PDB file of C-alpha atoms in Angstrom:
ATOM      1  CA  GLY A   1     -43.317 -10.332  41.105  1.00 81.00           C
ATOM      2  CA  ILE A   2     -42.441 -13.185  38.810  1.00 88.00           C
ATOM      3  CA  GLN A   3     -44.100 -16.503  39.648  1.00 92.00           C
ATOM      4  CA  VAL A   4     -41.865 -19.562  39.473  1.00 96.00           C
ATOM      5  CA  GLU A   5     -43.416 -23.009  39.327  1.00 98.00           C
ATOM      6  CA  GLN A   6     -41.463 -26.236  39.463  1.00 98.00           C
ATOM      7  CA  SER A   7     -42.623 -29.708  38.634  1.00 98.00           C
ATOM      8  CA  PRO A   8     -42.812 -32.382  39.772  1.00 98.00           C
ATOM      9  CA  PRO A   9     -42.694 -31.519  43.483  1.00 97.00           C
ATOM     10  CA  ASP A  10     -41.365 -34.970  44.372  1.00 97.00           C
ATOM     11  CA  LEU A  11     -39.590 -37.612  42.354  1.00 97.00           C
ATOM     12  CA  ILE A  12     -38.275 -41.066  43.193  1.00 97.00           C
ATOM     13  CA  LEU A  13     -35.898 -42.757  40.775  1.00 96.00           C
ATOM     14  CA  GLN A  14     -33.942 -45.944  40.680  1.00 97.00           C
ATOM     15  CA  GLU A  15     -30.221 -45.513  40.220  1.00 97.00           C
ATOM     16  CA  GLY A  16     -29.341 -45.294  36.539  1.00 98.00           C
ATOM     17  CA  ALA A  17     -32.633 -43.764  35.446  1.00 98.00           C
ATOM     18  CA  ASN A  18     -32.992 -40.440  33.637  1.00 97.00           C
ATOM     19  CA  SER A  19     -35.251 -37.555  34.642  1.00 97.00           C
ATOM     20  CA  THR A  20     -36.438 -34.145  33.538  1.00 98.00           C
ATOM     21  CA  LEU A  21     -37.307 -31.344  35.938  1.00 98.00           C
ATOM     22  CA  ARG A  22     -39.301 -28.375  34.721  1.00 98.00           C
ATOM     23  CA  CYS A  23     -39.402 -24.707  35.719  1.00 98.00           C
ATOM     24  CA  ASN A  24     -42.056 -22.327  34.389  1.00 98.00           C
ATOM     25  CA  PHE A  25     -41.875 -18.597  34.995  1.00 96.00           C
ATOM     26  CA  SER A  26     -44.457 -15.908  34.430  1.00 94.00           C
ATOM     27  CA  ASP A  27     -42.417 -13.089  32.865  1.00 90.00           C
ATOM     28  CA  SER A  28     -39.208 -12.396  31.005  1.00 86.00           C
ATOM     29  CA  VAL A  29     -36.035 -12.836  33.058  1.00 86.00           C
ATOM     30  CA  ASN A  30     -32.465 -11.562  33.086  1.00 82.00           C
ATOM     31  CA  ASN A  31     -31.178 -14.554  34.977  1.00 89.00           C
ATOM     32  CA  LEU A  32     -32.185 -18.124  35.632  1.00 94.00           C
ATOM     33  CA  GLN A  33     -30.182 -20.436  37.825  1.00 95.00           C
ATOM     34  CA  TRP A  34     -30.551 -24.087  38.806  1.00 98.00           C
ATOM     35  CA  PHE A  35     -29.300 -25.198  42.207  1.00 97.00           C
ATOM     36  CA  HIS A  36     -28.947 -28.472  44.051  1.00 98.00           C
ATOM     37  CA  GLN A  37     -29.408 -28.222  47.802  1.00 96.00           C
ATOM     38  CA  ASN A  38     -27.551 -31.009  49.527  1.00 91.00           C
ATOM     39  CA  PRO A  39     -28.629 -32.620  52.814  1.00 87.00           C
ATOM     40  CA  TRP A  40     -26.509 -30.106  54.771  1.00 89.00           C
ATOM     41  CA  GLY A  41     -28.327 -27.189  53.205  1.00 93.00           C
ATOM     42  CA  GLN A  42     -25.588 -25.967  50.898  1.00 93.00           C
ATOM     43  CA  LEU A  43     -26.863 -24.591  47.609  1.00 95.00           C
ATOM     44  CA  ILE A  44     -24.663 -25.760  44.780  1.00 94.00           C
ATOM     45  CA  ASN A  45     -24.725 -23.801  41.532  1.00 94.00           C
ATOM     46  CA  LEU A  46     -25.595 -26.126  38.674  1.00 97.00           C
ATOM     47  CA  PHE A  47     -26.312 -23.762  35.803  1.00 96.00           C
ATOM     48  CA  TYR A  48     -26.564 -20.066  35.091  1.00 93.00           C
ATOM     49  CA  ILE A  49     -28.783 -20.223  32.033  1.00 95.00           C
ATOM     50  CA  PRO A  50     -31.032 -17.282  31.137  1.00 91.00           C
ATOM     51  CA  SER A  51     -31.317 -18.794  27.642  1.00 93.00           C
ATOM     52  CA  GLY A  52     -29.946 -21.606  25.519  1.00 96.00           C
ATOM     53  CA  THR A  53     -28.547 -25.004  26.430  1.00 98.00           C
ATOM     54  CA  LYS A  54     -25.638 -26.019  28.629  1.00 98.00           C
ATOM     55  CA  GLN A  55     -24.197 -29.347  29.669  1.00 98.00           C
ATOM     56  CA  ASN A  56     -22.028 -30.382  32.576  1.00 97.00           C
ATOM     57  CA  GLY A  57     -21.318 -34.084  32.801  1.00 97.00           C
ATOM     58  CA  ARG A  58     -24.536 -36.000  33.414  1.00 98.00           C
ATOM     59  CA  LEU A  59     -26.523 -32.809  33.824  1.00 98.00           C
ATOM     60  CA  SER A  60     -27.801 -30.496  31.157  1.00 98.00           C
ATOM     61  CA  ALA A  61     -30.227 -27.584  31.088  1.00 98.00           C
ATOM     62  CA  THR A  62     -32.229 -25.774  28.468  1.00 98.00           C
ATOM     63  CA  THR A  63     -34.027 -22.457  28.842  1.00 97.00           C
ATOM     64  CA  VAL A  64     -36.509 -21.284  26.234  1.00 96.00           C
ATOM     65  CA  ALA A  65     -36.895 -17.689  27.311  1.00 92.00           C
ATOM     66  CA  THR A  66     -39.548 -16.823  24.719  1.00 93.00           C
ATOM     67  CA  GLU A  67     -41.779 -19.607  26.076  1.00 95.00           C
ATOM     68  CA  ARG A  68     -40.832 -18.961  29.713  1.00 96.00           C
ATOM     69  CA  TYR A  69     -39.619 -22.351  30.795  1.00 97.00           C
ATOM     70  CA  SER A  70     -36.445 -24.160  31.644  1.00 98.00           C
ATOM     71  CA  LEU A  71     -35.668 -27.866  31.857  1.00 98.00           C
ATOM     72  CA  LEU A  72     -33.014 -29.664  33.873  1.00 98.00           C
ATOM     73  CA  TYR A  73     -32.020 -33.118  32.637  1.00 98.00           C
ATOM     74  CA  ILE A  74     -30.347 -35.655  34.881  1.00 98.00           C
ATOM     75  CA  SER A  75     -29.020 -38.732  33.128  1.00 97.00           C
ATOM     76  CA  SER A  76     -27.832 -42.005  34.672  1.00 98.00           C
ATOM     77  CA  SER A  77     -28.865 -40.805  38.116  1.00 97.00           C
ATOM     78  CA  GLN A  78     -26.801 -41.696  41.179  1.00 97.00           C
ATOM     79  CA  THR A  79     -27.737 -41.796  44.854  1.00 96.00           C
ATOM     80  CA  THR A  80     -25.605 -38.685  45.381  1.00 95.00           C
ATOM     81  CA  ASP A  81     -27.996 -36.788  43.117  1.00 96.00           C
ATOM     82  CA  SER A  82     -30.616 -36.955  45.874  1.00 95.00           C
ATOM     83  CA  GLY A  83     -31.675 -33.654  47.359  1.00 95.00           C
ATOM     84  CA  VAL A  84     -33.775 -30.679  46.406  1.00 97.00           C
ATOM     85  CA  TYR A  85     -33.403 -28.953  43.060  1.00 98.00           C
ATOM     86  CA  PHE A  86     -34.346 -25.312  42.892  1.00 98.00           C
ATOM     87  CA  CYS A  87     -34.948 -23.062  39.935  1.00 98.00           C
ATOM     88  CA  ALA A  88     -34.607 -19.327  40.615  1.00 96.00           C
ATOM     89  CA  VAL A  89     -35.029 -16.255  38.461  1.00 94.00           C
ATOM     90  CA  VAL A  90     -34.145 -12.604  38.845  1.00 87.00           C
ATOM     91  CA  ASP A  91     -37.157 -10.447  39.531  1.00 69.00           C
ATOM     92  CA  SER A  92     -36.772  -6.704  40.031  1.00 67.00           C
ATOM     93  CA  GLY A  93     -33.288  -5.628  40.977  1.00 73.00           C
ATOM     94  CA  TYR A  94     -30.891  -8.548  41.266  1.00 82.00           C
ATOM     95  CA  ALA A  95     -32.559 -10.732  43.903  1.00 86.00           C
ATOM     96  CA  LEU A  96     -33.412 -14.323  43.029  1.00 91.00           C
ATOM     97  CA  ASN A  97     -36.993 -15.513  43.250  1.00 93.00           C
ATOM     98  CA  PHE A  98     -37.095 -19.236  44.025  1.00 96.00           C
ATOM     99  CA  GLY A  99     -39.524 -21.919  43.025  1.00 97.00           C
ATOM    100  CA  LYS A 100     -40.675 -24.424  45.635  1.00 97.00           C
ATOM    101  CA  GLY A 101     -38.208 -27.017  44.438  1.00 98.00           C
ATOM    102  CA  THR A 102     -38.274 -30.632  43.312  1.00 98.00           C
ATOM    103  CA  SER A 103     -37.323 -33.151  45.974  1.00 97.00           C
ATOM    104  CA  LEU A 104     -35.427 -36.006  44.328  1.00 97.00           C
ATOM    105  CA  LEU A 105     -34.674 -39.365  45.909  1.00 96.00           C
ATOM    106  CA  VAL A 106     -32.487 -41.801  44.005  1.00 97.00           C
ATOM    107  CA  THR A 107     -32.629 -45.321  45.373  1.00 97.00           C
ATOM    108  CA  PRO A 108     -29.941 -47.993  44.932  1.00 95.00           C
TER     109      PRO A 108
ATOM    110  CA  GLY B   1     -15.704 -20.565  40.780  1.00 69.00           C
ATOM    111  CA  ALA B   2     -16.706 -17.842  43.215  1.00 86.00           C
ATOM    112  CA  VAL B   3     -16.729 -18.802  46.891  1.00 92.00           C
ATOM    113  CA  VAL B   4     -18.922 -17.402  49.645  1.00 95.00           C
ATOM    114  CA  SER B   5     -18.399 -18.270  53.291  1.00 96.00           C
ATOM    115  CA  GLN B   6     -20.668 -17.886  56.289  1.00 97.00           C
ATOM    116  CA  HIS B   7     -19.884 -17.924  59.957  1.00 97.00           C
ATOM    117  CA  PRO B   8     -20.998 -19.500  62.190  1.00 97.00           C
ATOM    118  CA  SER B   9     -22.421 -22.592  60.507  1.00 97.00           C
ATOM    119  CA  TRP B  10     -24.705 -23.172  63.459  1.00 97.00           C
ATOM    120  CA  VAL B  11     -25.568 -21.343  66.645  1.00 97.00           C
ATOM    121  CA  ILE B  12     -27.768 -21.963  69.660  1.00 97.00           C
ATOM    122  CA  CYS B  13     -28.756 -18.955  71.732  1.00 96.00           C
ATOM    123  CA  LYS B  14     -31.150 -18.099  74.511  1.00 97.00           C
ATOM    124  CA  SER B  15     -34.297 -16.103  73.937  1.00 97.00           C
ATOM    125  CA  GLY B  16     -33.650 -12.369  74.216  1.00 97.00           C
ATOM    126  CA  THR B  17     -30.018 -12.438  73.120  1.00 97.00           C
ATOM    127  CA  SER B  18     -28.591 -11.196  69.812  1.00 97.00           C
ATOM    128  CA  VAL B  19     -26.722 -13.200  67.226  1.00 98.00           C
ATOM    129  CA  LYS B  20     -24.456 -11.946  64.434  1.00 98.00           C
ATOM    130  CA  ILE B  21     -23.923 -13.897  61.221  1.00 98.00           C
ATOM    131  CA  GLU B  22     -21.119 -13.022  58.814  1.00 97.00           C
ATOM    132  CA  CYS B  23     -21.131 -13.508  55.062  1.00 96.00           C
ATOM    133  CA  ARG B  24     -17.928 -13.098  53.059  1.00 96.00           C
ATOM    134  CA  SER B  25     -17.110 -13.297  49.385  1.00 94.00           C
ATOM    135  CA  LEU B  26     -13.654 -14.863  49.363  1.00 94.00           C
ATOM    136  CA  ASP B  27     -12.377 -14.430  45.821  1.00 90.00           C
ATOM    137  CA  PHE B  28     -14.458 -11.647  44.340  1.00 89.00           C
ATOM    138  CA  GLN B  29     -15.911  -8.291  45.251  1.00 89.00           C
ATOM    139  CA  ALA B  30     -19.639  -8.266  45.794  1.00 88.00           C
ATOM    140  CA  THR B  31     -21.375  -4.927  45.466  1.00 82.00           C
ATOM    141  CA  THR B  32     -24.651  -6.674  46.261  1.00 90.00           C
ATOM    142  CA  MET B  33     -25.325  -9.372  48.816  1.00 94.00           C
ATOM    143  CA  PHE B  34     -28.606 -10.981  49.768  1.00 95.00           C
ATOM    144  CA  TRP B  35     -30.008 -12.620  52.886  1.00 97.00           C
ATOM    145  CA  TYR B  36     -32.535 -15.445  52.723  1.00 97.00           C
ATOM    146  CA  ARG B  37     -34.187 -17.606  55.321  1.00 97.00           C
ATOM    147  CA  GLN B  38     -35.471 -21.117  54.852  1.00 97.00           C
ATOM    148  CA  PHE B  39     -37.849 -23.048  57.081  1.00 94.00           C
ATOM    149  CA  PRO B  40     -37.843 -26.861  57.039  1.00 92.00           C
ATOM    150  CA  LYS B  41     -39.185 -28.391  53.834  1.00 91.00           C
ATOM    151  CA  GLN B  42     -39.739 -24.953  52.332  1.00 95.00           C
ATOM    152  CA  SER B  43     -38.103 -22.791  49.704  1.00 96.00           C
ATOM    153  CA  LEU B  44     -35.823 -19.827  50.254  1.00 96.00           C
ATOM    154  CA  MET B  45     -37.440 -16.502  51.047  1.00 95.00           C
ATOM    155  CA  LEU B  46     -35.603 -13.246  50.431  1.00 94.00           C
ATOM    156  CA  MET B  47     -35.254 -11.137  53.552  1.00 96.00           C
ATOM    157  CA  ALA B  48     -33.173  -8.204  52.333  1.00 95.00           C
ATOM    158  CA  THR B  49     -30.822  -6.896  49.681  1.00 93.00           C
ATOM    159  CA  SER B  50     -27.588  -5.384  50.900  1.00 91.00           C
ATOM    160  CA  ASN B  51     -25.519  -2.928  48.880  1.00 87.00           C
ATOM    161  CA  GLU B  52     -22.039  -1.914  49.958  1.00 84.00           C
ATOM    162  CA  GLY B  53     -22.017   1.458  51.665  1.00 82.00           C
ATOM    163  CA  SER B  54     -25.768   1.964  51.747  1.00 85.00           C
ATOM    164  CA  LYS B  55     -28.760   0.892  53.791  1.00 88.00           C
ATOM    165  CA  ALA B  56     -30.239  -2.504  53.142  1.00 92.00           C
ATOM    166  CA  THR B  57     -33.563  -2.900  51.384  1.00 93.00           C
ATOM    167  CA  TYR B  58     -35.927  -5.166  53.317  1.00 95.00           C
ATOM    168  CA  GLU B  59     -38.717  -7.273  51.894  1.00 94.00           C
ATOM    169  CA  GLN B  60     -42.255  -6.682  53.011  1.00 93.00           C
ATOM    170  CA  GLY B  61     -42.916  -8.238  56.384  1.00 94.00           C
ATOM    171  CA  VAL B  62     -39.266  -8.345  57.481  1.00 96.00           C
ATOM    172  CA  GLU B  63     -38.603  -6.165  60.518  1.00 94.00           C
ATOM    173  CA  LYS B  64     -35.556  -4.018  59.826  1.00 93.00           C
ATOM    174  CA  ASP B  65     -35.049  -3.259  63.529  1.00 95.00           C
ATOM    175  CA  LYS B  66     -34.966  -6.948  64.333  1.00 96.00           C
ATOM    176  CA  PHE B  67     -32.761  -8.088  61.465  1.00 97.00           C
ATOM    177  CA  LEU B  68     -29.936  -5.576  61.244  1.00 96.00           C
ATOM    178  CA  ILE B  69     -27.859  -5.775  58.085  1.00 94.00           C
ATOM    179  CA  ASN B  70     -24.525  -4.077  57.542  1.00 91.00           C
ATOM    180  CA  HIS B  71     -22.511  -4.222  54.318  1.00 89.00           C
ATOM    181  CA  ALA B  72     -19.367  -2.411  55.359  1.00 82.00           C
ATOM    182  CA  SER B  73     -17.063  -3.602  52.586  1.00 89.00           C
ATOM    183  CA  LEU B  74     -17.178  -5.231  49.178  1.00 88.00           C
ATOM    184  CA  THR B  75     -16.485  -8.626  50.719  1.00 92.00           C
ATOM    185  CA  LEU B  76     -18.426  -8.616  53.994  1.00 94.00           C
ATOM    186  CA  SER B  77     -22.072  -8.367  54.989  1.00 94.00           C
ATOM    187  CA  THR B  78     -23.436  -9.126  58.444  1.00 95.00           C
ATOM    188  CA  LEU B  79     -26.898 -10.032  59.678  1.00 97.00           C
ATOM    189  CA  THR B  80     -27.660  -9.457  63.351  1.00 97.00           C
ATOM    190  CA  VAL B  81     -30.780 -11.038  64.787  1.00 98.00           C
ATOM    191  CA  THR B  82     -31.634  -8.832  67.756  1.00 97.00           C
ATOM    192  CA  SER B  83     -33.590 -10.012  70.786  1.00 97.00           C
ATOM    193  CA  ALA B  84     -34.004 -13.435  69.234  1.00 97.00           C
ATOM    194  CA  HIS B  85     -37.094 -15.507  69.961  1.00 96.00           C
ATOM    195  CA  PRO B  86     -37.856 -19.173  69.254  1.00 96.00           C
ATOM    196  CA  GLU B  87     -39.836 -18.230  66.124  1.00 96.00           C
ATOM    197  CA  ASP B  88     -36.603 -16.778  64.680  1.00 97.00           C
ATOM    198  CA  SER B  89     -35.127 -20.276  64.610  1.00 97.00           C
ATOM    199  CA  SER B  90     -34.414 -20.991  60.977  1.00 97.00           C
ATOM    200  CA  PHE B  91     -31.733 -21.592  58.358  1.00 97.00           C
ATOM    201  CA  TYR B  92     -30.226 -18.296  57.204  1.00 98.00           C
ATOM    202  CA  ILE B  93     -28.369 -18.209  53.891  1.00 97.00           C
ATOM    203  CA  CYS B  94     -26.502 -15.368  52.256  1.00 97.00           C
ATOM    204  CA  SER B  95     -25.591 -14.942  48.629  1.00 95.00           C
ATOM    205  CA  ALA B  96     -23.389 -12.585  46.689  1.00 94.00           C
ATOM    206  CA  ARG B  97     -23.616 -11.363  43.141  1.00 89.00           C
ATOM    207  CA  ASP B  98     -20.465 -11.463  41.119  1.00 80.00           C
ATOM    208  CA  GLY B  99     -21.242  -8.569  38.805  1.00 75.00           C
ATOM    209  CA  ARG B 100     -18.140  -8.818  36.630  1.00 76.00           C
ATOM    210  CA  GLY B 101     -19.015  -8.610  32.964  1.00 74.00           C
ATOM    211  CA  GLY B 102     -22.564  -7.636  33.834  1.00 75.00           C
ATOM    212  CA  SER B 103     -23.381 -11.132  35.125  1.00 78.00           C
ATOM    213  CA  TYR B 104     -26.422 -11.707  37.295  1.00 80.00           C
ATOM    214  CA  GLU B 105     -25.112 -14.998  38.656  1.00 86.00           C
ATOM    215  CA  GLN B 106     -25.245 -15.439  42.424  1.00 90.00           C
ATOM    216  CA  TYR B 107     -23.232 -17.659  44.716  1.00 92.00           C
ATOM    217  CA  PHE B 108     -24.471 -18.908  48.056  1.00 95.00           C
ATOM    218  CA  GLY B 109     -22.832 -19.412  51.406  1.00 96.00           C
ATOM    219  CA  PRO B 110     -23.232 -22.713  53.254  1.00 96.00           C
ATOM    220  CA  GLY B 111     -25.885 -21.279  55.572  1.00 97.00           C
ATOM    221  CA  THR B 112     -26.249 -20.741  59.318  1.00 98.00           C
ATOM    222  CA  ARG B 113     -28.637 -22.830  61.351  1.00 97.00           C
ATOM    223  CA  LEU B 114     -30.010 -20.736  64.217  1.00 97.00           C
ATOM    224  CA  THR B 115     -31.805 -22.325  67.159  1.00 97.00           C
ATOM    225  CA  VAL B 116     -33.280 -20.052  69.800  1.00 97.00           C
ATOM    226  CA  THR B 117     -34.157 -21.763  73.079  1.00 97.00           C
TER     227      THR B 117
END
C-alpha cells in the first residue's frame, strides 16, 4: 500500500509563531485529507485536498500531486492549535491510510 | 458539513463480555463506512471496510469473528467486540464516506474508548 510519511514528528511553538507540516506519499492518490485530533480524540476535518491549494482562516494547505507531497501551514499559532495533525490518503478502495502524525504543542 | 455520531463515547466492560458500538451518519447517506482503532500515542489503523447490505472486508490480522461488523442501513454501522479481553482496550473510531458528487472525503465520529477489565 501507499506509504505516508509526516514530518516533523513533534513540534513546539510559541504562540504567534508560524509553522509548516509536511506529508510525503509514495504513489498517486485520489484523496488526501488533513485532520486535527483534539485532546478528546475527535478527528476534525481540516482540508480535503487531493491537489491544489486551499485556505481556511489561519490554516492553508497545498498538495503537489505530481511530486507526491502536501504541506499544511499554520499561521499565528494559538494554544488551541495544540494536538496531533494527521495526513491521510486513499489507498485501494476508499479507505484512508494515515501517517504517524505531527504532535504540536503551542505554548503561551 | 457532514456529521457522524458514535455511541457510546466510552465503555468499561468485564473480560469475556461483548460490547456493541454504533456509528451513524446523521445528515447524509453513507454507502461505505470504516472502522479504525487507535492505541495511545499511535496513528489510526484500519480494521475493516463496511458496505451497506454486504459483508465487511477486514484488514489482515483483524479477526472477523471477534470484531463483528454490520452495516444494515445507509446511515448505521455497528461494531461488536465479542468476548472482549484486556488487550482489546483501545480507542475505536468510525468514519463514513460521503460519496455525493464522486467525493472521496471521509468524516469521522468522535470515537469510543473501550476499557476491558
